[in-house]
Amino acid sequence: MTDLNWVEISREALKSNISEFRRIIGPDKILCPCVKANAYGHGLVESSRVYLDAGADWLGVNALYEARTLREAGIDAPIYILGYVGLEELREAVELDCRMVVYNRATIAKLAECDGKPRVHIKIETGNNRQGVLKGELVDFAKYILSFGNIELEGLNTHFANIEDTTDHSYAELQLKRFLEADQILKDEGIEVPIKHCANSAATILFPKTHFDMVRVGIAAYGMWPSSETYVSSLEEGTKGFKLTPAFTWKSKIAQIRTIPAGEYIGYGCTYKTSHETKMAIIPVGYYDGYDRGVSGSGAYVLIRGERAPLRGRVCMNIIMVEVTDIPEASLEDEVVLMGGSGDEVISAELFADWAGTINYEVTTRVNERIPRIVN
Ligand SMILES: *Cc1c(COP(=O)(O)O)cnc(C)c1O
């Protein structure tokens, strides 16, 4: 490994998570892992290949450029674009044979001009209030789509606003009720949409009744729980015994070792002062790489030879400093685990997120795309 900073992705872990989802949704539903945000930091093309190999059916991306990258890599599985596709991008999206979420008439009018058969999924507004068609506008919108013979109304979907942040699922129930109402409104007009979907990871794990025809699983496909609330809820209801295996290990190497006398300051802002003679290791990773500056002073550590080496001073742009006084064998170019396991120790994405004051979703997605992802 020539890079000083790389991410190892466990193929077995990704496959095991897909198998777990397949087990709970059954063989006939469409399993659509979300690979947006560079596959939550796990490598877009790399993770997509593993997922398809493991039996995933579709891939969910946020934007056209991700779909293009997958097609250029020779991946011909169905791709569903979850995010907004610009009016000028629609032609290419259809050429790349992507399905997409729709909620604007302007999008439909443009799709009507495209060659081929655009396939669209109407987003129903049920309470997230980001995107989505309101109940009162639904029938007209669906009829507008169907008025163009070339567009296929393939899907009906919505997205939960408050399912992983709580163990009280009444808001999710309300959204589900509104989703079912929307479906009924269309049925009453004689419009039957074949693929209905609303479940993200938390919904898929907790509520089998949200599975419908397809599940869009993100975070949990990478082996991370959507939240501790989801984990707790899963022990009480839903799909008990559901097992997730994290796949992400971020590594670097020691770039220098120095001994610093007692009473010296470490790094920018002089936020840390040595209280004793200190053996310090310099690691070539920083906030540019996605090692969150917010972990400075939080008690954060890295793992060297399976031992904790505490972060000292602030995270710099390209460097962090860690204390290895208690790891006397630590030496130049030793492997360093920034996130993931080493020996008996694990720095989970959740622990790192606690240090940084954010969520697991953010810490893996923020690891710079330039850093190689190695599937092993
Ligand atoms: C990202 C996303 C998901 C996946 O959510 P997770 O909580 O990561 O499982 C599902 N649906 C939509 C619309 C999304 O944008």
GROMACS .gro file of C-alpha atoms and ligand atoms in nm:
model
  391
    1MET     CA    1   0.000   0.000   0.000
    2THR     CA    2   0.166   0.317  -0.115
    3ASP     CA    3  -0.094   0.562   0.011
    4LEU     CA    4  -0.048   0.701   0.358
    5ASN     CA    5  -0.420   0.710   0.412
    6TRP     CA    6  -0.673   0.456   0.288
    7VAL     CA    7  -1.006   0.291   0.365
    8GLU     CA    8  -1.049  -0.086   0.377
    9ILE     CA    9  -1.397  -0.216   0.304
   10SER     CA   10  -1.495  -0.565   0.413
   11ARG     CA   11  -1.671  -0.748   0.131
   12GLU     CA   12  -1.798  -1.010   0.376
   13ALA     CA   13  -1.955  -0.743   0.595
   14LEU     CA   14  -2.137  -0.576   0.304
   15LYS     CA   15  -2.259  -0.914   0.179
   16SER     CA   16  -2.375  -1.019   0.522
   17ASN     CA   17  -2.582  -0.700   0.559
   18ILE     CA   18  -2.747  -0.757   0.222
   19SER     CA   19  -2.827  -1.117   0.324
   20GLU     CA   20  -2.983  -0.993   0.645
   21PHE     CA   21  -3.208  -0.755   0.452
   22ARG     CA   22  -3.299  -1.026   0.204
   23ARG     CA   23  -3.388  -1.253   0.494
   24ILE     CA   24  -3.632  -1.003   0.644
   25ILE     CA   25  -3.792  -0.871   0.323
   26GLY     CA   26  -3.821  -1.205   0.145
   27PRO     CA   27  -3.722  -1.303  -0.207
   28ASP     CA   28  -3.978  -1.105  -0.409
   29LYS     CA   29  -3.931  -0.746  -0.296
   30ILE     CA   30  -3.687  -0.517  -0.467
   31LEU     CA   31  -3.380  -0.461  -0.254
   32CYS     CA   32  -3.235  -0.120  -0.341
   33PRO     CA   33  -2.928  -0.023  -0.140
   34CYS     CA   34  -2.857   0.351  -0.151
   35VAL     CA   35  -2.508   0.423  -0.279
   36LYS     CA   36  -2.529   0.801  -0.277
   37ALA     CA   37  -2.257   1.008  -0.108
   38ASN     CA   38  -1.987   0.777  -0.244
   39ALA     CA   39  -2.176   0.483  -0.096
   40TYR     CA   40  -2.183   0.655   0.245
   41GLY     CA   41  -1.808   0.690   0.204
   42HIS     CA   42  -1.756   0.322   0.118
   43GLY     CA   43  -1.675   0.375  -0.252
   44LEU     CA   44  -1.956   0.411  -0.508
   45VAL     CA   45  -1.848   0.159  -0.770
   46GLU     CA   46  -1.674  -0.078  -0.528
   47SER     CA   47  -1.973  -0.109  -0.294
   48SER     CA   48  -2.226  -0.125  -0.578
   49ARG     CA   49  -2.049  -0.426  -0.727
   50VAL     CA   50  -2.044  -0.609  -0.396
   51TYR     CA   51  -2.412  -0.535  -0.332
   52LEU     CA   52  -2.521  -0.661  -0.674
   53ASP     CA   53  -2.305  -0.968  -0.629
   54ALA     CA   54  -2.473  -1.030  -0.295
   55GLY     CA   55  -2.821  -1.019  -0.447
   56ALA     CA   56  -2.929  -0.655  -0.441
   57ASP     CA   57  -3.167  -0.569  -0.727
   58TRP     CA   58  -3.145  -0.195  -0.781
   59LEU     CA   59  -2.907   0.084  -0.679
   60GLY     CA   60  -3.024   0.417  -0.536
   61VAL     CA   61  -2.819   0.727  -0.614
   62ASN     CA   62  -2.879   1.090  -0.536
   63ALA     CA   63  -2.771   1.254  -0.859
   64LEU     CA   64  -2.710   1.199  -1.226
   65TYR     CA   65  -2.329   1.207  -1.203
   66GLU     CA   66  -2.339   0.904  -0.975
   67ALA     CA   67  -2.558   0.714  -1.221
   68ARG     CA   68  -2.318   0.807  -1.501
   69THR     CA   69  -2.020   0.679  -1.300
   70LEU     CA   70  -2.195   0.347  -1.241
   71ARG     CA   71  -2.285   0.306  -1.609
   72GLU     CA   72  -1.929   0.397  -1.713
   73ALA     CA   73  -1.808   0.124  -1.480
   74GLY     CA   74  -2.020  -0.123  -1.677
   75ILE     CA   75  -2.293  -0.165  -1.415
   76ASP     CA   76  -2.623  -0.226  -1.592
   77ALA     CA   77  -2.849  -0.292  -1.293
   78PRO     CA   78  -3.156  -0.071  -1.255
   79ILE     CA   79  -3.065   0.268  -1.109
   80TYR     CA   80  -3.309   0.485  -0.919
   81ILE     CA   81  -3.223   0.854  -0.876
   82LEU     CA   82  -3.356   0.973  -0.538
   83GLY     CA   83  -3.257   1.336  -0.569
   84TYR     CA   84  -3.337   1.618  -0.809
   85VAL     CA   85  -3.239   1.577  -1.172
   86GLY     CA   86  -3.194   1.914  -1.342
   87LEU     CA   87  -3.411   1.991  -1.644
   88GLU     CA   88  -3.102   1.992  -1.864
   89GLU     CA   89  -2.993   1.654  -1.726
   90LEU     CA   90  -3.313   1.464  -1.792
   91ARG     CA   91  -3.225   1.353  -2.142
   92GLU     CA   92  -2.905   1.188  -2.021
   93ALA     CA   93  -3.085   1.031  -1.724
   94VAL     CA   94  -3.324   0.862  -1.967
   95GLU     CA   95  -3.041   0.759  -2.199
   96LEU     CA   96  -2.868   0.598  -1.902
   97ASP     CA   97  -3.192   0.411  -1.834
   98CYS     CA   98  -3.244   0.555  -1.487
   99ARG     CA   99  -3.571   0.569  -1.305
  100MET     CA  100  -3.626   0.883  -1.106
  101VAL     CA  101  -3.836   1.048  -0.843
  102VAL     CA  102  -4.065   1.325  -0.973
  103TYR     CA  103  -4.269   1.600  -0.811
  104ASN     CA  104  -4.256   1.888  -1.066
  105ARG     CA  105  -4.457   1.945  -1.381
  106ALA     CA  106  -4.157   2.107  -1.547
  107THR     CA  107  -3.970   1.776  -1.512
  108ILE     CA  108  -4.257   1.584  -1.669
  109ALA     CA  109  -4.286   1.827  -1.960
  110LYS     CA  110  -3.916   1.783  -2.035
  111LEU     CA  111  -3.933   1.404  -2.002
  112ALA     CA  112  -4.217   1.402  -2.254
  113GLU     CA  113  -3.970   1.537  -2.511
  114CYS     CA  114  -3.712   1.263  -2.448
  115ASP     CA  115  -3.672   0.958  -2.667
  116GLY     CA  116  -3.705   0.624  -2.497
  117LYS     CA  117  -3.928   0.538  -2.206
  118PRO     CA  118  -3.873   0.753  -1.898
  119ARG     CA  119  -3.983   0.573  -1.581
  120VAL     CA  120  -4.093   0.792  -1.296
  121HIS     CA  121  -4.183   0.750  -0.930
  122ILE     CA  122  -4.410   1.013  -0.777
  123LYS     CA  123  -4.296   1.141  -0.441
  124ILE     CA  124  -4.590   1.184  -0.206
  125GLU     CA  125  -4.567   1.455   0.059
  126THR     CA  126  -4.656   1.284   0.385
  127GLY     CA  127  -4.482   1.504   0.640
  128ASN     CA  128  -4.114   1.538   0.562
  129ASN     CA  129  -4.186   1.861   0.375
  130ARG     CA  130  -3.874   1.856   0.160
  131GLN     CA  131  -4.000   1.736  -0.175
  132GLY     CA  132  -4.327   1.579  -0.267
  133VAL     CA  133  -4.669   1.622  -0.419
  134LEU     CA  134  -4.951   1.730  -0.190
  135LYS     CA  135  -5.263   1.519  -0.158
  136GLY     CA  136  -5.484   1.777  -0.332
  137GLU     CA  137  -5.256   1.791  -0.637
  138LEU     CA  138  -5.189   1.420  -0.670
  139VAL     CA  139  -5.459   1.311  -0.913
  140ASP     CA  140  -5.395   1.598  -1.152
  141PHE     CA  141  -5.021   1.534  -1.138
  142ALA     CA  142  -5.060   1.162  -1.209
  143LYS     CA  143  -5.300   1.234  -1.496
  144TYR     CA  144  -5.057   1.488  -1.635
  145ILE     CA  145  -4.784   1.219  -1.638
  146LEU     CA  146  -5.015   0.967  -1.802
  147SER     CA  147  -5.124   1.219  -2.065
  148PHE     CA  148  -4.783   1.167  -2.227
  149GLY     CA  149  -4.784   0.821  -2.377
  150ASN     CA  150  -4.406   0.778  -2.350
  151ILE     CA  151  -4.373   0.819  -1.972
  152GLU     CA  152  -4.424   0.519  -1.747
  153LEU     CA  153  -4.565   0.585  -1.402
  154GLU     CA  154  -4.376   0.307  -1.231
  155GLY     CA  155  -4.356   0.407  -0.867
  156LEU     CA  156  -4.517   0.581  -0.576
  157ASN     CA  157  -4.301   0.669  -0.278
  158THR     CA  158  -4.246   0.874   0.031
  159HIS     CA  159  -3.974   0.922   0.291
  160PHE     CA  160  -3.997   0.914   0.671
  161ALA     CA  161  -3.902   1.225   0.866
  162ASN     CA  162  -3.886   1.093   1.217
  163ILE     CA  163  -3.822   0.725   1.235
  164GLU     CA  164  -3.462   0.691   1.353
  165ASP     CA  165  -3.452   0.980   1.598
  166THR     CA  166  -3.707   0.841   1.838
  167THR     CA  167  -3.856   0.528   1.990
  168ASP     CA  168  -4.201   0.688   1.953
  169HIS     CA  169  -4.316   0.596   1.605
  170SER     CA  170  -4.647   0.782   1.594
  171TYR     CA  171  -4.523   1.032   1.335
  172ALA     CA  172  -4.406   0.748   1.111
  173GLU     CA  173  -4.748   0.585   1.152
  174LEU     CA  174  -4.913   0.910   1.046
  175GLN     CA  175  -4.690   0.932   0.738
  176LEU     CA  176  -4.766   0.571   0.650
  177LYS     CA  177  -5.138   0.640   0.680
  178ARG     CA  178  -5.109   0.939   0.447
  179PHE     CA  179  -4.908   0.729   0.201
  180LEU     CA  180  -5.177   0.462   0.195
  181GLU     CA  181  -5.443   0.730   0.148
  182ALA     CA  182  -5.255   0.868  -0.151
  183ASP     CA  183  -5.239   0.523  -0.304
  184GLN     CA  184  -5.613   0.481  -0.250
  185ILE     CA  185  -5.688   0.819  -0.406
  186LEU     CA  186  -5.508   0.707  -0.723
  187LYS     CA  187  -5.675   0.365  -0.718
  188ASP     CA  188  -6.014   0.537  -0.698
  189GLU     CA  189  -5.921   0.709  -1.024
  190GLY     CA  190  -5.829   0.377  -1.178
  191ILE     CA  191  -5.455   0.446  -1.154
  192GLU     CA  192  -5.262   0.147  -1.023
  193VAL     CA  193  -4.891   0.214  -0.969
  194PRO     CA  194  -4.685  -0.107  -0.961
  195ILE     CA  195  -4.396  -0.021  -0.728
  196LYS     CA  196  -4.473   0.137  -0.393
  197HIS     CA  197  -4.190   0.214  -0.154
  198CYS     CA  198  -4.120   0.419   0.155
  199ALA     CA  199  -3.881   0.227   0.377
  200ASN     CA  200  -3.531   0.346   0.464
  201SER     CA  201  -3.309   0.134   0.690
  202ALA     CA  202  -3.490   0.203   1.014
  203ALA     CA  203  -3.836   0.139   0.866
  204THR     CA  204  -3.718  -0.178   0.694
  205ILE     CA  205  -3.573  -0.313   1.017
  206LEU     CA  206  -3.857  -0.210   1.245
  207PHE     CA  207  -4.178  -0.228   1.042
  208PRO     CA  208  -4.235  -0.505   0.789
  209LYS     CA  209  -4.559  -0.334   0.687
  210THR     CA  210  -4.351  -0.055   0.530
  211HIS     CA  211  -4.173  -0.290   0.290
  212PHE     CA  212  -4.438  -0.273   0.012
  213ASP     CA  213  -4.265  -0.357  -0.319
  214MET     CA  214  -3.918  -0.220  -0.254
  215VAL     CA  215  -3.693  -0.103   0.030
  216ARG     CA  216  -3.433   0.173   0.000
  217VAL     CA  217  -3.172   0.087   0.258
  218GLY     CA  218  -2.875   0.312   0.318
  219ILE     CA  219  -2.685   0.328   0.644
  220ALA     CA  220  -2.765  -0.026   0.759
  221ALA     CA  221  -2.647  -0.180   0.432
  222TYR     CA  222  -2.304  -0.057   0.544
  223GLY     CA  223  -2.349  -0.226   0.880
  224MET     CA  224  -2.427   0.082   1.085
  225TRP     CA  225  -2.741   0.126   1.292
  226PRO     CA  226  -2.944   0.432   1.190
  227SER     CA  227  -2.939   0.538   1.556
  228SER     CA  228  -2.929   0.392   1.905
  229GLU     CA  229  -3.308   0.450   1.919
  230THR     CA  230  -3.351   0.221   1.618
  231TYR     CA  231  -3.133  -0.039   1.783
  232VAL     CA  232  -3.334  -0.020   2.105
  233SER     CA  233  -3.663  -0.035   1.913
  234SER     CA  234  -3.541  -0.337   1.720
  235LEU     CA  235  -3.493  -0.525   2.044
  236GLU     CA  236  -3.853  -0.451   2.141
  237GLU     CA  237  -4.046  -0.473   1.816
  238GLY     CA  238  -3.996  -0.531   1.448
  239THR     CA  239  -3.740  -0.775   1.326
  240LYS     CA  240  -3.569  -0.917   1.630
  241GLY     CA  241  -3.225  -1.071   1.595
  242PHE     CA  242  -3.134  -0.851   1.300
  243LYS     CA  243  -2.756  -0.841   1.275
  244LEU     CA  244  -2.541  -0.571   1.118
  245THR     CA  245  -2.170  -0.587   1.044
  246PRO     CA  246  -1.972  -0.266   0.990
  247ALA     CA  247  -1.750  -0.270   0.683
  248PHE     CA  248  -1.540   0.044   0.717
  249THR     CA  249  -1.181   0.070   0.846
  250TRP     CA  250  -0.987   0.390   0.788
  251LYS     CA  251  -0.611   0.361   0.820
  252SER     CA  252  -0.295   0.563   0.801
  253LYS     CA  253   0.069   0.530   0.903
  254ILE     CA  254   0.295   0.701   1.154
  255ALA     CA  255   0.494   0.967   0.967
  256GLN     CA  256   0.725   1.074   1.249
  257ILE     CA  257   0.796   0.999   1.616
  258ARG     CA  258   0.936   1.258   1.851
  259THR     CA  259   0.995   1.304   2.221
  260ILE     CA  260   0.868   1.634   2.357
  261PRO     CA  261   0.976   1.766   2.696
  262ALA     CA  262   0.728   1.840   2.975
  263GLY     CA  263   0.566   2.185   2.966
  264GLU     CA  264   0.551   2.220   2.586
  265TYR     CA  265   0.243   2.314   2.386
  266ILE     CA  266   0.117   2.094   2.104
  267GLY     CA  267  -0.027   2.236   1.783
  268TYR     CA  268  -0.234   2.538   1.681
  269GLY     CA  269  -0.389   2.748   1.952
  270CYS     CA  270  -0.164   2.593   2.217
  271THR     CA  271  -0.464   2.398   2.346
  272TYR     CA  272  -0.263   2.111   2.493
  273LYS     CA  273   0.041   2.131   2.721
  274THR     CA  274   0.252   1.826   2.800
  275SER     CA  275   0.257   1.741   3.170
  276HIS     CA  276   0.543   1.495   3.129
  277GLU     CA  277   0.803   1.396   2.874
  278THR     CA  278   0.585   1.280   2.588
  279LYS     CA  279   0.642   1.046   2.298
  280MET     CA  280   0.437   1.185   2.013
  281ALA     CA  281   0.345   1.030   1.677
  282ILE     CA  282   0.258   1.246   1.378
  283ILE     CA  283  -0.013   1.101   1.151
  284PRO     CA  284  -0.058   1.238   0.796
  285VAL     CA  285  -0.434   1.287   0.807
  286GLY     CA  286  -0.639   1.595   0.883
  287TYR     CA  287  -0.968   1.770   0.832
  288TYR     CA  288  -0.903   1.795   0.459
  289ASP     CA  289  -0.926   1.416   0.454
  290GLY     CA  290  -1.249   1.422   0.653
  291TYR     CA  291  -1.097   1.367   0.996
  292ASP     CA  292  -1.335   1.605   1.168
  293ARG     CA  293  -1.169   1.901   1.339
  294GLY     CA  294  -1.454   1.889   1.588
  295VAL     CA  295  -1.298   1.587   1.760
  296SER     CA  296  -1.013   1.807   1.892
  297GLY     CA  297  -1.019   1.801   2.272
  298SER     CA  298  -1.302   1.546   2.288
  299GLY     CA  299  -1.099   1.256   2.425
  300ALA     CA  300  -1.055   1.113   2.075
  301TYR     CA  301  -0.788   0.853   2.007
  302VAL     CA  302  -0.650   0.637   1.728
  303LEU     CA  303  -0.538   0.273   1.754
  304ILE     CA  304  -0.175   0.171   1.715
  305ARG     CA  305  -0.075  -0.193   1.770
  306GLY     CA  306  -0.423  -0.247   1.915
  307GLU     CA  307  -0.375   0.025   2.179
  308ARG     CA  308  -0.534   0.365   2.222
  309ALA     CA  309  -0.316   0.662   2.134
  310PRO     CA  310  -0.488   0.984   2.245
  311LEU     CA  311  -0.514   1.281   2.013
  312ARG     CA  312  -0.320   1.582   2.143
  313GLY     CA  313  -0.392   1.939   2.038
  314ARG     CA  314  -0.612   2.034   1.746
  315VAL     CA  315  -0.672   1.846   1.426
  316CYS     CA  316  -0.479   2.028   1.151
  317MET     CA  317  -0.554   2.041   0.780
  318ASN     CA  318  -0.327   1.748   0.693
  319ILE     CA  319  -0.186   1.629   1.027
  320ILE     CA  320  -0.290   1.500   1.366
  321MET     CA  321  -0.063   1.444   1.666
  322VAL     CA  322  -0.119   1.148   1.900
  323GLU     CA  323   0.057   1.048   2.219
  324VAL     CA  324   0.233   0.711   2.219
  325THR     CA  325   0.422   0.739   2.548
  326ASP     CA  326   0.244   0.424   2.668
  327ILE     CA  327   0.305   0.235   2.341
  328PRO     CA  328   0.687   0.214   2.355
  329GLU     CA  329   0.709  -0.018   2.053
  330ALA     CA  330   0.534   0.236   1.828
  331SER     CA  331   0.762   0.318   1.536
  332LEU     CA  332   0.782   0.496   1.204
  333GLU     CA  333   0.531   0.373   0.944
  334ASP     CA  334   0.337   0.161   1.191
  335GLU     CA  335  -0.021   0.119   1.081
  336VAL     CA  336  -0.270   0.350   1.251
  337VAL     CA  337  -0.644   0.282   1.269
  338LEU     CA  338  -0.842   0.607   1.261
  339MET     CA  339  -1.181   0.438   1.250
  340GLY     CA  340  -1.256   0.067   1.277
  341GLY     CA  341  -1.099  -0.215   1.475
  342SER     CA  342  -0.748  -0.311   1.581
  343GLY     CA  343  -0.683  -0.598   1.821
  344ASP     CA  344  -0.958  -0.592   2.082
  345GLU     CA  345  -1.028  -0.222   2.035
  346VAL     CA  346  -1.285  -0.066   1.802
  347ILE     CA  347  -1.340   0.295   1.707
  348SER     CA  348  -1.691   0.267   1.569
  349ALA     CA  349  -1.839   0.533   1.343
  350GLU     CA  350  -2.079   0.600   1.631
  351LEU     CA  351  -1.796   0.663   1.877
  352PHE     CA  352  -1.620   0.890   1.628
  353ALA     CA  353  -1.951   1.070   1.569
  354ASP     CA  354  -1.989   1.125   1.945
  355TRP     CA  355  -1.644   1.282   1.957
  356ALA     CA  356  -1.730   1.504   1.662
  357GLY     CA  357  -2.078   1.593   1.785
  358THR     CA  358  -2.251   1.449   1.480
  359ILE     CA  359  -2.398   1.121   1.350
  360ASN     CA  360  -2.242   0.806   1.202
  361TYR     CA  361  -2.391   0.893   0.860
  362GLU     CA  362  -2.177   1.205   0.844
  363VAL     CA  363  -1.844   1.067   0.958
  364THR     CA  364  -1.807   0.799   0.691
  365THR     CA  365  -1.955   1.007   0.408
  366ARG     CA  366  -1.717   1.291   0.484
  367VAL     CA  367  -1.403   1.084   0.434
  368ASN     CA  368  -1.254   1.242   0.124
  369GLU     CA  369  -1.339   1.068  -0.201
  370ARG     CA  370  -0.977   1.094  -0.314
  371ILE     CA  371  -0.872   0.845  -0.046
  372PRO     CA  372  -0.858   0.493  -0.196
  373ARG     CA  373  -1.125   0.239  -0.099
  374ILE     CA  374  -0.987  -0.112  -0.100
  375VAL     CA  375  -1.236  -0.396  -0.088
  376ASN     CA  376  -1.093  -0.701   0.082
  377LIG     C1  377  -3.076   0.827   0.172
  377LIG     C2  378  -3.214   0.783   0.153
  377LIG     C3  379  -3.257   0.658   0.202
  377LIG     C4  380  -3.171   0.570   0.288
  377LIG     O1  381  -3.178   0.615   0.423
  377LIG     P1  382  -3.102   0.537   0.541
  377LIG     O2  383  -3.151   0.601   0.666
  377LIG     O3  384  -2.957   0.561   0.520
  377LIG     O4  385  -3.139   0.395   0.528
  377LIG     C5  386  -3.384   0.618   0.167
  377LIG     N1  387  -3.466   0.698   0.094
  377LIG     C6  388  -3.429   0.820   0.050
  377LIG     C7  389  -3.523   0.903  -0.029
  377LIG     C8  390  -3.302   0.867   0.079
  377LIG     O5  391  -3.265   0.987   0.034
   0.00000   0.00000   0.00000
